[in-house]
XYZ file of C-alpha atoms in Angstrom:
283
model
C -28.605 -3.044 -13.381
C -25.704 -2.679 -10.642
C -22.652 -4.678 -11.677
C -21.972 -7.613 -9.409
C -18.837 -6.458 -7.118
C -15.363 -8.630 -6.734
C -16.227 -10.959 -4.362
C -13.600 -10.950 -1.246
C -11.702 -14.175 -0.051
C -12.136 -13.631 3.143
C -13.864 -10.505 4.895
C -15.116 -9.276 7.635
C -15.254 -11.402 11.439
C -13.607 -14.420 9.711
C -10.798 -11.978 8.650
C -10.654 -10.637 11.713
C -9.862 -13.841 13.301
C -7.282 -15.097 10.598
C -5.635 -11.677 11.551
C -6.008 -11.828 15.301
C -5.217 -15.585 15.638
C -1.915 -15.715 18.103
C 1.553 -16.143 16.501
C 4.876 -15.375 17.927
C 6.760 -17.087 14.797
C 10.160 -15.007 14.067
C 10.767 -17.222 10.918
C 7.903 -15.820 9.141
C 5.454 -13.271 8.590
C 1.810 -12.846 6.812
C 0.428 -9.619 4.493
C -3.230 -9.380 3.788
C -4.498 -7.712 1.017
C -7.373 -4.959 1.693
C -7.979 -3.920 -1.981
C -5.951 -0.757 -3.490
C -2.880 -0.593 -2.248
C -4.168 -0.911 1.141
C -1.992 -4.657 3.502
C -2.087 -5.362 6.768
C 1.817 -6.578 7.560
C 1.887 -8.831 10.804
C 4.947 -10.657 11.858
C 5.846 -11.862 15.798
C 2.108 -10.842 16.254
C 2.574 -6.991 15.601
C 0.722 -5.456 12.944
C 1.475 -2.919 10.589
C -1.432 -1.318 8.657
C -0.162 0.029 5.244
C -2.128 2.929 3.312
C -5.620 1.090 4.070
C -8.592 2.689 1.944
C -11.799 0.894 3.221
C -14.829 3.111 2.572
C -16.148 4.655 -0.307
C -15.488 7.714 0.401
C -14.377 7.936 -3.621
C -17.255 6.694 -4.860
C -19.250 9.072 -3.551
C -16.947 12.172 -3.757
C -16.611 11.482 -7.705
C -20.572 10.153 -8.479
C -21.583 13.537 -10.320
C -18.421 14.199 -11.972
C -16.709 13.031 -15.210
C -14.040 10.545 -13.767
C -16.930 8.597 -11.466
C -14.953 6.300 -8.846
C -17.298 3.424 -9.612
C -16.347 0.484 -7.193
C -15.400 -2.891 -8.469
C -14.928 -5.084 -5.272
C -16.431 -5.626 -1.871
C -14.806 -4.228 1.253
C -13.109 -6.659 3.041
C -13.224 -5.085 6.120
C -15.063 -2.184 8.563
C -12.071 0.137 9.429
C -13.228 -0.041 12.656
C -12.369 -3.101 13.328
C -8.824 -3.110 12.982
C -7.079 -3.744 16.127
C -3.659 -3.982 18.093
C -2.809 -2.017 15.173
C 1.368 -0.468 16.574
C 1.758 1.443 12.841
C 0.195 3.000 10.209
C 1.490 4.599 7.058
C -0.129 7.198 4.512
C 2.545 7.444 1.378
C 1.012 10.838 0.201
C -2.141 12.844 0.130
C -4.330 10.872 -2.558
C -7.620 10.069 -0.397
C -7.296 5.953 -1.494
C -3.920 6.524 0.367
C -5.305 8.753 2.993
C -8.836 8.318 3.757
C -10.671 10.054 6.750
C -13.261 7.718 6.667
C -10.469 4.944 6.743
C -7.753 6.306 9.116
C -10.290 8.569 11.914
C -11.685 4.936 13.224
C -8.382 3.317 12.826
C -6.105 6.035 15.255
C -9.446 6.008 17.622
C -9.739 2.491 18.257
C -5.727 2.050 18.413
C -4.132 3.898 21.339
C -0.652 4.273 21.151
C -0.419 3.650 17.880
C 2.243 5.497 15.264
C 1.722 7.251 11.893
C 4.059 7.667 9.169
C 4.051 9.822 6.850
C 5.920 11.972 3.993
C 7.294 15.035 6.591
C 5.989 17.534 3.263
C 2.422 16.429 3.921
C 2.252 17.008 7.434
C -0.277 19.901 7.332
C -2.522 18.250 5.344
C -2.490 15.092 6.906
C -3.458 17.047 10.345
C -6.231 18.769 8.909
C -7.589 15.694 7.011
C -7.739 13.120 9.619
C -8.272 16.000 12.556
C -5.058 15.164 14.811
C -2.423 17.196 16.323
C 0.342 18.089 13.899
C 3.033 16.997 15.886
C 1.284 13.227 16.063
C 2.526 12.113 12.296
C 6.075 10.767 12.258
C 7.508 12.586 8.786
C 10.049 11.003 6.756
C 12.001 11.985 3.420
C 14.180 10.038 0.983
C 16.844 8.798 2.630
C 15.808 8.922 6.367
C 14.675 6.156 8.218
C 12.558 5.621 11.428
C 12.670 2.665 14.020
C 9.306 1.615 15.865
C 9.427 -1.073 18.003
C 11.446 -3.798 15.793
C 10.236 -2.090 12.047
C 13.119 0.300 9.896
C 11.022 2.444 8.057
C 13.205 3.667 5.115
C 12.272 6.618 3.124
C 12.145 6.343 -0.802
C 11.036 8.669 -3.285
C 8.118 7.957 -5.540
C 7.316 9.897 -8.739
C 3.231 10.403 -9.301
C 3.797 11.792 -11.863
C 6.495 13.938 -10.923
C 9.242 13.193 -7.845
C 7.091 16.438 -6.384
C 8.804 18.448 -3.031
C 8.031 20.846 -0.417
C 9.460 24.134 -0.331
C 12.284 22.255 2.048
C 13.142 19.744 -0.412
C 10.638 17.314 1.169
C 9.428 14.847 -0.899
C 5.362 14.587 -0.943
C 5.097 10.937 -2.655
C 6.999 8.126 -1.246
C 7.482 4.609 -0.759
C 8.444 2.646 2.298
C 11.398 -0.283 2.692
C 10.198 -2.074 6.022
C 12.825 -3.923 7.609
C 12.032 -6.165 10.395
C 13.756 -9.020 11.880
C 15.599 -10.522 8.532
C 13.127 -9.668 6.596
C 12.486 -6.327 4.350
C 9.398 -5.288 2.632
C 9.851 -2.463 -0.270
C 5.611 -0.458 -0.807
C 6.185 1.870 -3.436
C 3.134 3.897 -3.240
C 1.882 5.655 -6.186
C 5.422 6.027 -8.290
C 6.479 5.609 -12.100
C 9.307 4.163 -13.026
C 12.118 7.118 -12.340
C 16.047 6.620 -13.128
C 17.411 6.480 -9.764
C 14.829 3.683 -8.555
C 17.034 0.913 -9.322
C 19.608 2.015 -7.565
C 17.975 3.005 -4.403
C 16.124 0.090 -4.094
C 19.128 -3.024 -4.954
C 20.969 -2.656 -1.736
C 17.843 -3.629 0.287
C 17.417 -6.646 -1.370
C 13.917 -6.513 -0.507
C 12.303 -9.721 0.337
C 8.595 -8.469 -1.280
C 7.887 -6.106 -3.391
C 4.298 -4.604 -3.627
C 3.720 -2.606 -6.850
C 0.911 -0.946 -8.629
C -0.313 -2.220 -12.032
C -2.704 -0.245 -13.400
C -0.696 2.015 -15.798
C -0.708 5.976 -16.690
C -3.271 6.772 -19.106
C -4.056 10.609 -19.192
C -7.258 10.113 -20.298
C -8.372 8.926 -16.895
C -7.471 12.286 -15.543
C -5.556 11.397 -12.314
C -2.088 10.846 -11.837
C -0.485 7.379 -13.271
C 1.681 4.105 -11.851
C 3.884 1.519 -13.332
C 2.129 -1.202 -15.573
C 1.757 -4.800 -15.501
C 4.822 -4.881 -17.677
C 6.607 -2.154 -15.701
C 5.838 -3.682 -12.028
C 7.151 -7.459 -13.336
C 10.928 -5.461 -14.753
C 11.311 -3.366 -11.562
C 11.014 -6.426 -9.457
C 13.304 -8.213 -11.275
C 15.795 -4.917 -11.208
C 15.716 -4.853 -7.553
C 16.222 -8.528 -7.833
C 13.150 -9.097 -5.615
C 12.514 -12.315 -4.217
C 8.952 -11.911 -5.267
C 6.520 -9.139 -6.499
C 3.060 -8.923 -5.410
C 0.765 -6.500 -7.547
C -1.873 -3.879 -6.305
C -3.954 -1.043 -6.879
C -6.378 -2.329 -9.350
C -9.915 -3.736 -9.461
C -11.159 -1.305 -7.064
C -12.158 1.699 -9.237
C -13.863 0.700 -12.912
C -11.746 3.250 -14.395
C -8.527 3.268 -13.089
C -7.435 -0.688 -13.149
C -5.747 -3.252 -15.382
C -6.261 -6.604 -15.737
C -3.665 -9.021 -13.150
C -3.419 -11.569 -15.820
C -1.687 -9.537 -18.334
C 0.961 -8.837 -14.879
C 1.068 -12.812 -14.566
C 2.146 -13.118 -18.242
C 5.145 -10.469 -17.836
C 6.040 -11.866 -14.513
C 6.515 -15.646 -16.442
C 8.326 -14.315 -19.563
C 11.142 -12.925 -17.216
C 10.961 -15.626 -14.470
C 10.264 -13.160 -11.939
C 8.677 -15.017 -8.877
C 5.324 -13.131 -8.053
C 2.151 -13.647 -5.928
C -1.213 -12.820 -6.825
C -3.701 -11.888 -3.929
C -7.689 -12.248 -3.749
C -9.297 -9.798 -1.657
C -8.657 -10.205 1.817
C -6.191 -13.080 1.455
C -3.068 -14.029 3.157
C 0.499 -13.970 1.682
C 3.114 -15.705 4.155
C 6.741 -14.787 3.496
C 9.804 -16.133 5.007
């Protein structure tokens, strides 16, 4: 008997139209949760699309193997269908961070629209998602990139090593958005890693998105910070608030939010837990 899938919050056209309804408000701005570690970031009406994974590509990759990518929650929304769409980010080369099946429909249906990218995955990302190699915009630690009104600043993210290029490039990262007077810190895949801290305090990031589901070798891929982990970083960075991802999407690579919520209280770190397709609104 097939397990009953996460039901989303809010999916498909009547996403679309939360998404597409007309704002020009400087004050504030929205994030959507896709599933994984997958947000759409809009603010004055432009939209960023951050490391979207909406197909199941996974699923079907891994269904004969011994780690099975067994999906836990609907898909909120057809790739496709993602318009007006000025960015879009990859942090590194792991496909729920990089999907063909996600990104081909996305840079199709969204002419003019930017990609960013670690600079060390460039080749790959090319031959992956079949585009020139010169499209991606690369970035490393410490380098930043301004498109339209978003700072993209690089960080480096350790999964499970901080793992370079032969030029020193790093091939996991994370991604400070500034915009407006606002800042957004993504971390991408990353553990915890002892110059974090202090890379990430100056920015006094407004919202920090983190992964929760943990590094346990047994599940044979590479590992993230856990609930505990996510809700200590936040409150290192002194982050305004912390809003978890990358779990309940793959059976057995998740963790369970509520154990987050309970780490998040004990310190008094504000945080923000998402439903599937819902909308965060930050100021």
């Amino acid at each position: 008997m097939t397990e009953q899938l996460i039901k989303a919050f809010r999916k498909d056209e009547e996403l679309i139209a939360e998404i597409e309804k007309p704002s020009n408000d400087e004050q504030h701005f929205q994030l959507w949760w896709l599933g994984q570690s997958g947000f759409v970031l809009q603010w004055k009406g432009k939209r960023v699309l951050i490391d979207p994974y909406l197909s199941d590509s996974l699923t079907k990759k891994y269904a004969a193997t011994d780690k099975p990518h067994v999906r836990m929650s609907e898909r909120v929304i057809e790739p496709g269908s993602l318009r007006n769409i000025l960015i879009v980010t990859s942090s590194h080369n792991h496909t729920d961070h990089l999907d063909a099946e996600t990104l081909i429909p996305v840079l199709k249906n969204n002419p003019g629209i930017k990609f960013i990218i670690p600079e060390a995955n460039r080749d790959f990302v090319a031959q992956r998602v079949g585009c020139e190699k010169d499209f991606p915009i690369g970035l490393n630690e410490g380098q930043s990139i301004t498109i339209d009104e978003f700072t993209f600043h690089g960080i480096p993210a350790k999964h499970n090593e901080i793992e370079r290029d032969e030029n020193g490039n790093c091939r996991f990262m994370g991604y400070v958005i500034a915009f407006g007077k606002h800042k957004i810190y993504h971390s991408g895949d990353t553990l915890w890693f002892d110059e974090m801290v202090h890379l990430l305090k100056p920015f006094t990031v407004d919202v920090a998105i983190l992964p929760i589901n943990g590094n346990d070798p047994q599940r044979k891929v590479a590992g993230n910070l856990n609930c505990e982990e996510a809700a200590e970083l936040a409150k290192a960075i002194k982050a305004k608030c912390v809003i978890p991802c990358h779990y309940d999407m793959f059976a057995f690579n998740t963790a369970d939010v509520t154990d987050f919520v309970w780490h998040a209280e004990k310190i008094n770190q504000p945080y923000h837990v998402l439903r599937l397709g819902e909308k965060f609104t930050g100021n």
